[in-house]
Amino acid sequence: MKNWRLRMTRTADALAAINGPVPGGPRKLWARRGVAWWTLACLLGLWLPAAGDPALALRSRWTGFLSPVQVTHAGDGSGRLFVVERAGRIRLISAEGTIQPAAFLDLTARVLSASGEQGLLGVAFPPGFASKDYFYVCYTRQPDGASVLSRIYLGSSPDVADAASEEILLTVAQPFTNHNGGQIAFSPLDGYLYLGLGDGGSGGDPQNSAQNPALLLGKMLRLDVESAATPYGIPATNPFVAVTGYAPEIWALGLRNPWRFSFDSLTGDLYIGDVGQNNLEEIDYQPAGSPGGENYGWRVMEGTACYNPNPCDPIGLTLPVAEYDHSLGCSVTGGALSRGGRFPRMYGRYFYGDYCSGRIWDLQGSGGAWSTALRLDTALKITCFGEDEAGGLYVADYASGTVYALEDDILYGDVDGDGTVGQGDALLLAGVLAGNAALAGERLEASDAAWDGRLELSDLMALSQFLAGQIEALPVW
């Protein structure tokens, strides 16, 4: 009870700070504190409806990039963002939000990008990058289009890499120009590097590479590039490390063209967007506790439908957790799972999109059941979803070279719905808490500044503290 008494006192004082000095001095102030106590007594047990779905919006942040295909961070506490341009450059955005004029890395002289699916396709920074001076890239090389995984070292500045320092770790021949995959990422759990490769291209996987266990094409690879082994180590826990006929690098198989995969930064769960052939686009999933070895089905299946052969036997295959047909798009772009603190209605949802239609969906899973819903229809050519160190999400438009922030279009604390947060919102919320006004819908959600599912004095206190500059952002959750 002592803590509640203190809380009510602070709430009344916060109201006084909004409106200026309280006329009448201490006596009037204590009267206002009494009103706060009365309001609390009336409001105990007043729960809000469950928070709704996010109302997604895109906010243009940076433009001028040439065919961006990846947006990521280094995990080094610098607050920088790195934007990969397909032609062979990596551009740097400073913590202050300024695009640096000089490229962080320029490999255009050795990158083959003649075909739309070739180029510099991925960058990944190792765990503990702040104390290291190297990172990794994946690209298709001049002149033959083979996929190359390399280690690159920093130059004299942490904002510029030394292209001449390249150490090639792996080269994979590509029989055709498309379906190169090329995403690389470190798992937040095991620290190994994962590399997604497509089936080698053409159409229909004519060489059946994705189901050939001796080939790296059409697979998710898992490599220990941080060990002393040269050129890389094979993790002892890889599922096929001791299986005759299987390449030991393989972590999962049966992929057509994994265009963007990502790990849940909290759980380590893996989500893969795999581009379809004629009819179906799919999102594949691997839980963090998996020992690996999943077969995601291609070319036996396209999504949940038999492809070659048809009919087929799906036993032993891992089917997608979400799919859509070509009436809604034609090329899935795998996304990212929201773990940022700014938009609680986005938290815990995986967002993905389609390159052709510009549509953006979210995906949620619970107890083995999955649900997906269209959240935003855009005109963008979506090539990637990115994430910053704070968990904020971004979307890159290939056509315009613009990077957008993906946000929930609700302004917490905007009680009156005028698009700003100010003293009027605090006064209206105080009236609602006293029973003199009512709210509904989005305005009710925006009033839950403490984001605890209840409309109570803690919301007014949070709003008051925000207006007084004592907290940086709403909601507080």
XYZ file of C-alpha atoms in Angstrom:
477
model
C 0.000 0.000 0.000
C 2.919 2.326 0.673
C 4.068 1.939 -2.953
C 0.564 2.701 -4.243
C 0.375 5.805 -2.048
C 3.652 7.029 -3.463
C 2.455 6.280 -6.972
C -0.705 8.344 -6.542
C 1.261 11.216 -5.081
C 3.614 11.233 -8.059
C 0.645 11.098 -10.459
C -0.934 14.183 -8.898
C 2.389 15.983 -8.975
C 2.804 15.062 -12.654
C -0.589 16.618 -13.379
C 0.515 19.740 -11.602
C 3.627 19.868 -13.784
C 1.472 19.761 -16.921
C -0.793 22.623 -15.910
C 1.725 24.794 -14.125
C 1.675 25.741 -10.439
C -1.406 24.609 -8.558
C -3.478 27.644 -7.475
C -3.976 27.674 -3.742
C -0.641 26.086 -2.907
C -0.267 22.900 -0.833
C -3.929 22.694 0.139
C -5.100 22.516 -3.486
C -2.312 20.103 -4.363
C -3.394 17.728 -1.617
C -6.966 18.041 -2.895
C -5.818 16.960 -6.330
C -3.972 14.037 -4.770
C -7.242 13.077 -3.114
C -8.930 13.009 -6.522
C -6.187 10.684 -7.739
C -6.877 8.319 -4.853
C -10.600 8.407 -5.614
C -9.952 7.679 -9.296
C -7.808 4.683 -8.432
C -10.543 3.241 -6.270
C -13.008 3.581 -9.163
C -10.706 2.076 -11.744
C -9.286 -1.034 -10.098
C -10.093 -3.986 -12.337
C -10.858 -1.911 -15.478
C -9.221 -3.970 -18.225
C -8.931 -2.895 -21.839
C -9.783 -5.160 -24.750
C -6.835 -7.193 -25.981
C -4.396 -5.126 -28.021
C -5.300 -5.293 -31.692
C -3.294 -6.062 -34.765
C -0.708 -3.541 -35.912
C -1.698 -0.953 -38.500
C 1.496 -1.065 -40.558
C 2.931 2.038 -42.157
C 6.105 2.746 -44.126
C 8.202 5.805 -43.310
C 10.849 6.785 -45.849
C 14.232 7.003 -44.130
C 16.953 6.957 -46.801
C 17.066 6.923 -50.574
C 19.627 6.948 -53.379
C 20.772 3.338 -53.134
C 21.336 1.303 -56.305
C 19.339 -1.953 -56.272
C 19.473 -2.614 -52.497
C 19.181 -6.276 -51.490
C 20.055 -6.302 -47.764
C 19.845 -3.970 -44.753
C 21.565 -5.091 -41.570
C 23.686 -4.041 -38.582
C 26.998 -5.193 -37.166
C 25.880 -5.880 -33.594
C 28.808 -3.834 -32.313
C 26.926 -1.135 -30.446
C 27.804 1.492 -33.057
C 24.231 2.017 -34.227
C 25.359 1.846 -37.866
C 23.355 0.259 -40.688
C 24.807 -1.438 -43.761
C 22.973 -1.500 -47.091
C 24.103 -4.034 -49.702
C 23.833 -2.935 -53.341
C 23.602 -5.810 -55.810
C 26.271 -4.416 -58.150
C 28.915 -5.032 -55.491
C 28.944 -2.204 -52.974
C 28.041 -1.952 -49.295
C 26.904 1.492 -48.194
C 27.115 2.723 -44.616
C 24.525 4.717 -42.667
C 25.975 6.338 -39.555
C 24.382 6.206 -36.116
C 23.253 9.789 -36.750
C 21.339 8.641 -39.825
C 23.678 9.984 -42.514
C 24.568 7.982 -45.624
C 28.337 8.053 -45.888
C 29.632 9.234 -49.290
C 32.325 6.558 -49.529
C 31.309 2.913 -49.836
C 32.070 0.697 -46.844
C 33.113 -1.984 -49.370
C 33.403 -1.958 -53.164
C 33.711 -5.321 -54.920
C 32.176 -4.275 -58.242
C 35.308 -5.256 -60.174
C 34.979 -8.906 -59.146
C 31.198 -9.280 -58.792
C 29.112 -10.585 -61.696
C 25.707 -8.890 -61.636
C 24.606 -9.178 -65.267
C 21.557 -11.254 -64.334
C 18.959 -9.892 -61.925
C 19.615 -12.693 -59.422
C 23.403 -12.363 -59.468
C 25.541 -9.886 -57.575
C 26.723 -9.112 -54.071
C 23.957 -10.934 -52.201
C 24.860 -11.034 -48.524
C 26.979 -9.668 -45.694
C 27.272 -10.979 -42.123
C 29.208 -9.716 -39.128
C 30.565 -12.315 -36.696
C 29.611 -12.446 -33.012
C 31.792 -10.013 -31.092
C 32.506 -7.928 -34.183
C 33.303 -4.905 -31.998
C 36.587 -6.572 -31.056
C 37.280 -8.064 -34.486
C 38.430 -6.534 -37.753
C 36.734 -8.755 -40.335
C 33.332 -9.826 -41.661
C 31.901 -12.092 -44.379
C 30.295 -11.607 -47.787
C 28.671 -13.825 -50.410
C 28.551 -12.922 -54.101
C 28.546 -14.338 -57.629
C 31.954 -13.847 -59.195
C 33.342 -12.722 -62.504
C 33.406 -14.293 -65.041
C 31.599 -17.609 -64.428
C 28.913 -16.635 -61.869
C 30.049 -19.112 -59.220
C 28.926 -18.351 -55.657
C 31.775 -17.192 -53.410
C 31.907 -16.954 -49.613
C 34.723 -14.704 -48.414
C 36.199 -13.061 -45.350
C 37.020 -9.363 -45.684
C 39.117 -7.280 -43.279
C 38.625 -3.671 -42.243
C 41.002 -1.018 -43.521
C 42.505 1.857 -41.593
C 39.036 3.057 -40.562
C 36.148 1.069 -39.038
C 33.942 2.703 -41.687
C 35.896 1.406 -44.691
C 36.816 -2.198 -45.533
C 39.875 -3.312 -47.487
C 38.697 -5.116 -50.636
C 42.257 -6.342 -51.277
C 42.210 -8.322 -48.007
C 39.683 -10.877 -49.293
C 40.126 -14.499 -48.189
C 37.980 -16.892 -50.226
C 36.549 -19.670 -48.041
C 34.126 -21.480 -50.365
C 33.293 -21.505 -54.070
C 30.205 -23.244 -55.469
C 29.729 -23.576 -59.231
C 26.392 -22.323 -60.561
C 25.061 -24.095 -63.679
C 22.637 -21.258 -64.522
C 22.419 -17.538 -63.766
C 19.377 -17.597 -61.449
C 18.478 -19.111 -58.054
C 21.718 -18.187 -56.344
C 20.326 -17.518 -52.868
C 23.297 -15.847 -51.213
C 21.991 -14.846 -47.771
C 24.453 -15.391 -44.928
C 23.775 -14.965 -41.206
C 25.157 -16.056 -37.853
C 22.825 -17.904 -35.506
C 22.356 -16.059 -32.200
C 22.481 -19.444 -30.418
C 25.360 -21.491 -31.805
C 27.499 -18.784 -33.442
C 27.854 -20.715 -36.706
C 27.470 -19.137 -40.128
C 24.443 -20.207 -42.171
C 24.488 -19.870 -45.969
C 21.411 -20.356 -48.145
C 21.997 -21.521 -51.723
C 19.415 -21.941 -54.474
C 19.010 -25.020 -56.640
C 21.291 -23.762 -59.410
C 18.608 -22.177 -61.557
C 16.832 -22.605 -64.842
C 13.291 -23.750 -64.027
C 11.954 -26.800 -62.254
C 15.416 -27.778 -60.949
C 16.324 -29.791 -64.083
C 19.335 -31.392 -62.389
C 17.372 -32.218 -59.209
C 20.115 -30.489 -57.227
C 17.965 -29.632 -54.198
C 17.396 -33.329 -53.454
C 20.949 -34.444 -54.284
C 22.719 -34.885 -50.923
C 26.160 -34.712 -52.491
C 25.631 -31.174 -53.811
C 25.519 -27.892 -51.893
C 22.937 -26.358 -54.251
C 19.390 -26.090 -52.933
C 20.611 -26.353 -49.349
C 21.078 -24.440 -46.109
C 24.716 -24.799 -45.069
C 26.112 -24.508 -41.543
C 29.799 -23.631 -41.284
C 32.243 -22.901 -38.496
C 34.097 -19.992 -40.057
C 35.339 -18.673 -36.714
C 37.426 -21.736 -35.895
C 41.103 -22.209 -36.671
C 40.226 -24.764 -39.356
C 41.126 -23.826 -42.927
C 39.172 -22.724 -44.881
C 36.357 -23.443 -42.378
C 35.318 -26.075 -39.877
C 32.383 -28.478 -40.030
C 30.347 -28.383 -36.810
C 30.313 -31.817 -35.202
C 26.544 -31.441 -34.679
C 25.738 -31.008 -38.371
C 23.125 -33.673 -39.150
C 24.932 -35.409 -42.030
C 28.515 -35.092 -40.879
C 28.923 -38.866 -40.662
C 26.400 -39.931 -43.306
C 27.864 -41.440 -46.460
C 26.879 -39.631 -49.628
C 25.986 -36.354 -47.941
C 28.058 -33.183 -48.021
C 28.872 -32.508 -44.345
C 28.191 -28.765 -44.702
C 24.458 -29.403 -45.207
C 22.127 -28.282 -42.425
C 18.846 -28.580 -44.364
C 17.870 -29.412 -47.942
C 15.044 -29.162 -50.443
C 15.183 -25.404 -51.132
C 14.470 -23.790 -54.500
C 15.758 -20.257 -53.954
C 15.909 -19.142 -50.311
C 15.544 -15.408 -50.831
C 16.121 -14.022 -47.393
C 16.130 -16.013 -44.196
C 16.494 -14.722 -40.663
C 16.801 -15.817 -37.058
C 14.544 -14.710 -34.247
C 17.047 -12.693 -32.203
C 15.404 -13.831 -28.966
C 14.734 -17.545 -29.522
C 17.022 -18.475 -32.403
C 14.137 -19.852 -34.482
C 14.887 -19.824 -38.219
C 12.481 -18.491 -40.872
C 13.127 -18.993 -44.607
C 11.369 -17.389 -47.547
C 11.640 -19.872 -50.439
C 10.636 -18.584 -53.876
C 8.145 -20.791 -55.718
C 8.019 -22.093 -59.269
C 4.631 -21.699 -60.969
C 1.994 -21.458 -58.271
C 3.048 -21.191 -54.617
C 5.354 -19.035 -52.498
C 6.311 -20.350 -49.056
C 7.712 -19.579 -45.631
C 9.631 -22.436 -44.028
C 10.421 -22.724 -40.341
C 12.948 -24.461 -38.142
C 12.619 -24.240 -34.345
C 15.711 -23.386 -32.349
C 15.840 -26.850 -30.786
C 16.003 -28.644 -34.124
C 18.986 -30.960 -34.739
C 18.830 -29.975 -38.415
C 18.307 -32.239 -41.395
C 14.918 -30.875 -42.472
C 13.949 -31.513 -46.081
C 11.726 -28.642 -47.193
C 10.517 -30.584 -50.199
C 11.614 -28.941 -53.437
C 11.411 -30.265 -56.215
C 9.180 -33.037 -54.940
C 6.805 -30.341 -53.751
C 6.138 -26.682 -54.396
C 4.709 -25.438 -51.130
C 2.110 -28.003 -50.056
C 1.451 -29.212 -53.620
C 3.210 -32.012 -55.454
C 5.474 -30.801 -58.248
C 7.800 -33.508 -59.554
C 6.728 -36.260 -59.396
C 3.007 -35.629 -59.290
C 1.475 -37.424 -57.453
C 4.180 -37.529 -54.795
C 4.878 -38.897 -51.332
C 5.269 -36.057 -48.762
C 6.229 -38.359 -45.888
C 9.450 -37.153 -44.267
C 9.247 -33.678 -45.769
C 8.883 -30.479 -43.728
C 6.015 -28.481 -45.188
C 5.814 -24.685 -45.060
C 4.109 -22.884 -42.182
C 2.677 -20.304 -44.594
C 2.103 -20.116 -48.335
C 0.218 -18.023 -50.885
C -0.579 -18.466 -54.553
C 0.300 -16.294 -57.505
C -2.915 -14.330 -57.379
C -1.279 -12.491 -54.430
C 2.298 -12.240 -55.707
C 4.993 -14.111 -57.594
C 8.231 -14.016 -55.574
C 8.364 -14.188 -51.787
C 10.856 -12.078 -49.844
C 11.629 -13.581 -46.472
C 11.398 -11.125 -43.614
C 12.202 -10.610 -39.970
C 10.606 -11.177 -36.596
C 9.947 -8.039 -34.574
C 11.720 -7.840 -31.212
C 11.993 -4.059 -31.013
C 10.623 -2.055 -28.112
C 8.884 0.806 -29.918
C 5.826 -0.975 -31.308
C 4.362 -3.535 -28.922
C 1.608 -4.626 -31.320
C 4.317 -5.744 -33.767
C 6.322 -7.597 -31.132
C 6.685 -11.352 -31.684
C 5.313 -11.281 -35.238
C 7.264 -12.297 -38.323
C 6.820 -9.911 -41.254
C 7.427 -10.959 -44.858
C 6.494 -9.682 -48.303
C 6.361 -10.244 -52.043
C 8.660 -8.656 -54.609
C 6.069 -8.553 -57.400
C 2.945 -7.361 -55.586
C 4.471 -5.323 -52.739
C 2.187 -6.972 -50.210
C 3.349 -7.412 -46.600
C 1.994 -10.097 -44.272
C 2.609 -11.065 -40.675
C 2.934 -14.577 -39.314
C 2.397 -15.900 -35.807
C 2.845 -19.376 -34.393
C 1.674 -20.907 -31.146
C 1.636 -24.535 -30.091
C 2.291 -25.741 -33.623
C -0.584 -23.708 -35.093
C 0.214 -20.866 -37.483
C -1.774 -17.877 -38.679
C -0.886 -15.298 -41.302
C -2.649 -12.134 -42.423
C -2.151 -9.416 -45.005
C -1.195 -6.207 -43.177
C -0.142 -3.759 -45.889
C -0.494 -3.371 -49.660
C 2.292 -1.315 -51.255
C 3.710 -0.524 -54.682
C 7.252 -1.443 -53.624
C 9.557 -4.010 -55.187
C 10.502 -5.553 -51.845
C 13.925 -7.200 -51.898
C 14.573 -7.440 -48.185
C 13.495 -6.723 -44.637
C 16.209 -5.405 -42.347
C 16.724 -4.911 -38.643
C 18.724 -2.427 -36.585
C 20.395 -3.046 -33.233
C 17.331 -1.827 -31.340
C 15.093 -4.290 -33.188
C 13.535 -1.725 -35.527
C 12.478 -3.162 -38.883
C 13.143 -1.820 -42.379
C 11.982 -2.590 -45.913
C 14.081 -1.950 -49.040
C 12.506 -0.984 -52.363
C 14.618 -2.322 -55.218
C 13.089 -0.009 -57.825
C 13.503 3.364 -56.110
C 16.530 2.534 -53.954
C 14.671 3.675 -50.856
C 14.854 2.156 -47.386
C 11.691 2.509 -45.314
C 11.090 2.011 -41.604
C 8.276 -0.490 -40.999
C 6.183 0.850 -38.131
C 2.877 0.516 -36.343
C 0.818 3.544 -37.294
C -0.402 4.301 -33.793
C 0.895 7.136 -31.658
C 0.736 6.140 -28.003
C -0.245 9.070 -25.825
C -2.271 10.701 -28.618
C -5.486 10.372 -26.651
C -7.434 12.972 -28.633
C -6.340 11.691 -32.039
C -4.877 14.923 -33.394
C -1.570 13.341 -34.396
C 0.485 14.906 -31.609
C 1.127 14.219 -27.923
C 0.639 17.196 -25.662
C -0.982 18.622 -22.570
C -4.446 18.250 -24.046
C -3.986 14.477 -24.193
C -3.053 14.333 -20.507
C -6.073 16.437 -19.560
C -8.422 14.296 -21.667
C -7.007 11.086 -20.179
C -7.473 12.518 -16.674
C -11.097 13.193 -17.580
C -11.548 9.647 -18.849
C -10.073 8.233 -15.653
C -12.421 10.425 -13.603
C -15.413 9.183 -15.609
C -16.071 12.483 -17.361
C -15.226 11.270 -20.903
C -15.123 8.012 -22.840
C -12.810 6.517 -25.466
C -13.120 3.641 -27.917
C -11.147 1.820 -30.595
C -7.720 3.100 -31.533
C -7.971 6.065 -29.179
C -8.476 3.646 -26.306
C -5.406 1.667 -27.381
C -3.361 4.879 -27.751
C -4.269 5.825 -24.184
C -2.646 2.694 -22.746
C 0.682 4.496 -22.369
C 1.947 1.936 -19.840
C 0.864 -0.868 -22.202
C -0.316 -3.257 -19.525
C -3.785 -3.944 -20.896
C -5.470 -1.660 -18.368
C -6.600 1.941 -18.430
C -5.384 3.275 -15.116
C -3.393 5.992 -13.423
C -0.108 4.435 -14.495
C -1.014 5.433 -18.062
C -1.535 9.033 -16.992
C 1.677 8.963 -15.020
C 3.625 7.593 -18.003
C 2.126 10.235 -20.287
C 2.938 12.977 -17.792
C 6.516 11.774 -17.408
C 6.912 11.731 -21.198
C 5.652 15.307 -21.478
C 8.006 16.348 -18.688
C 10.964 14.771 -20.510
C 11.517 12.123 -17.837
C 11.090 9.194 -20.259
C 12.080 9.072 -23.917
C 9.229 7.230 -25.611
C 5.759 5.754 -25.237
C 4.496 3.200 -24.549
C 6.389 2.074 -21.474
C 6.145 -1.737 -21.418
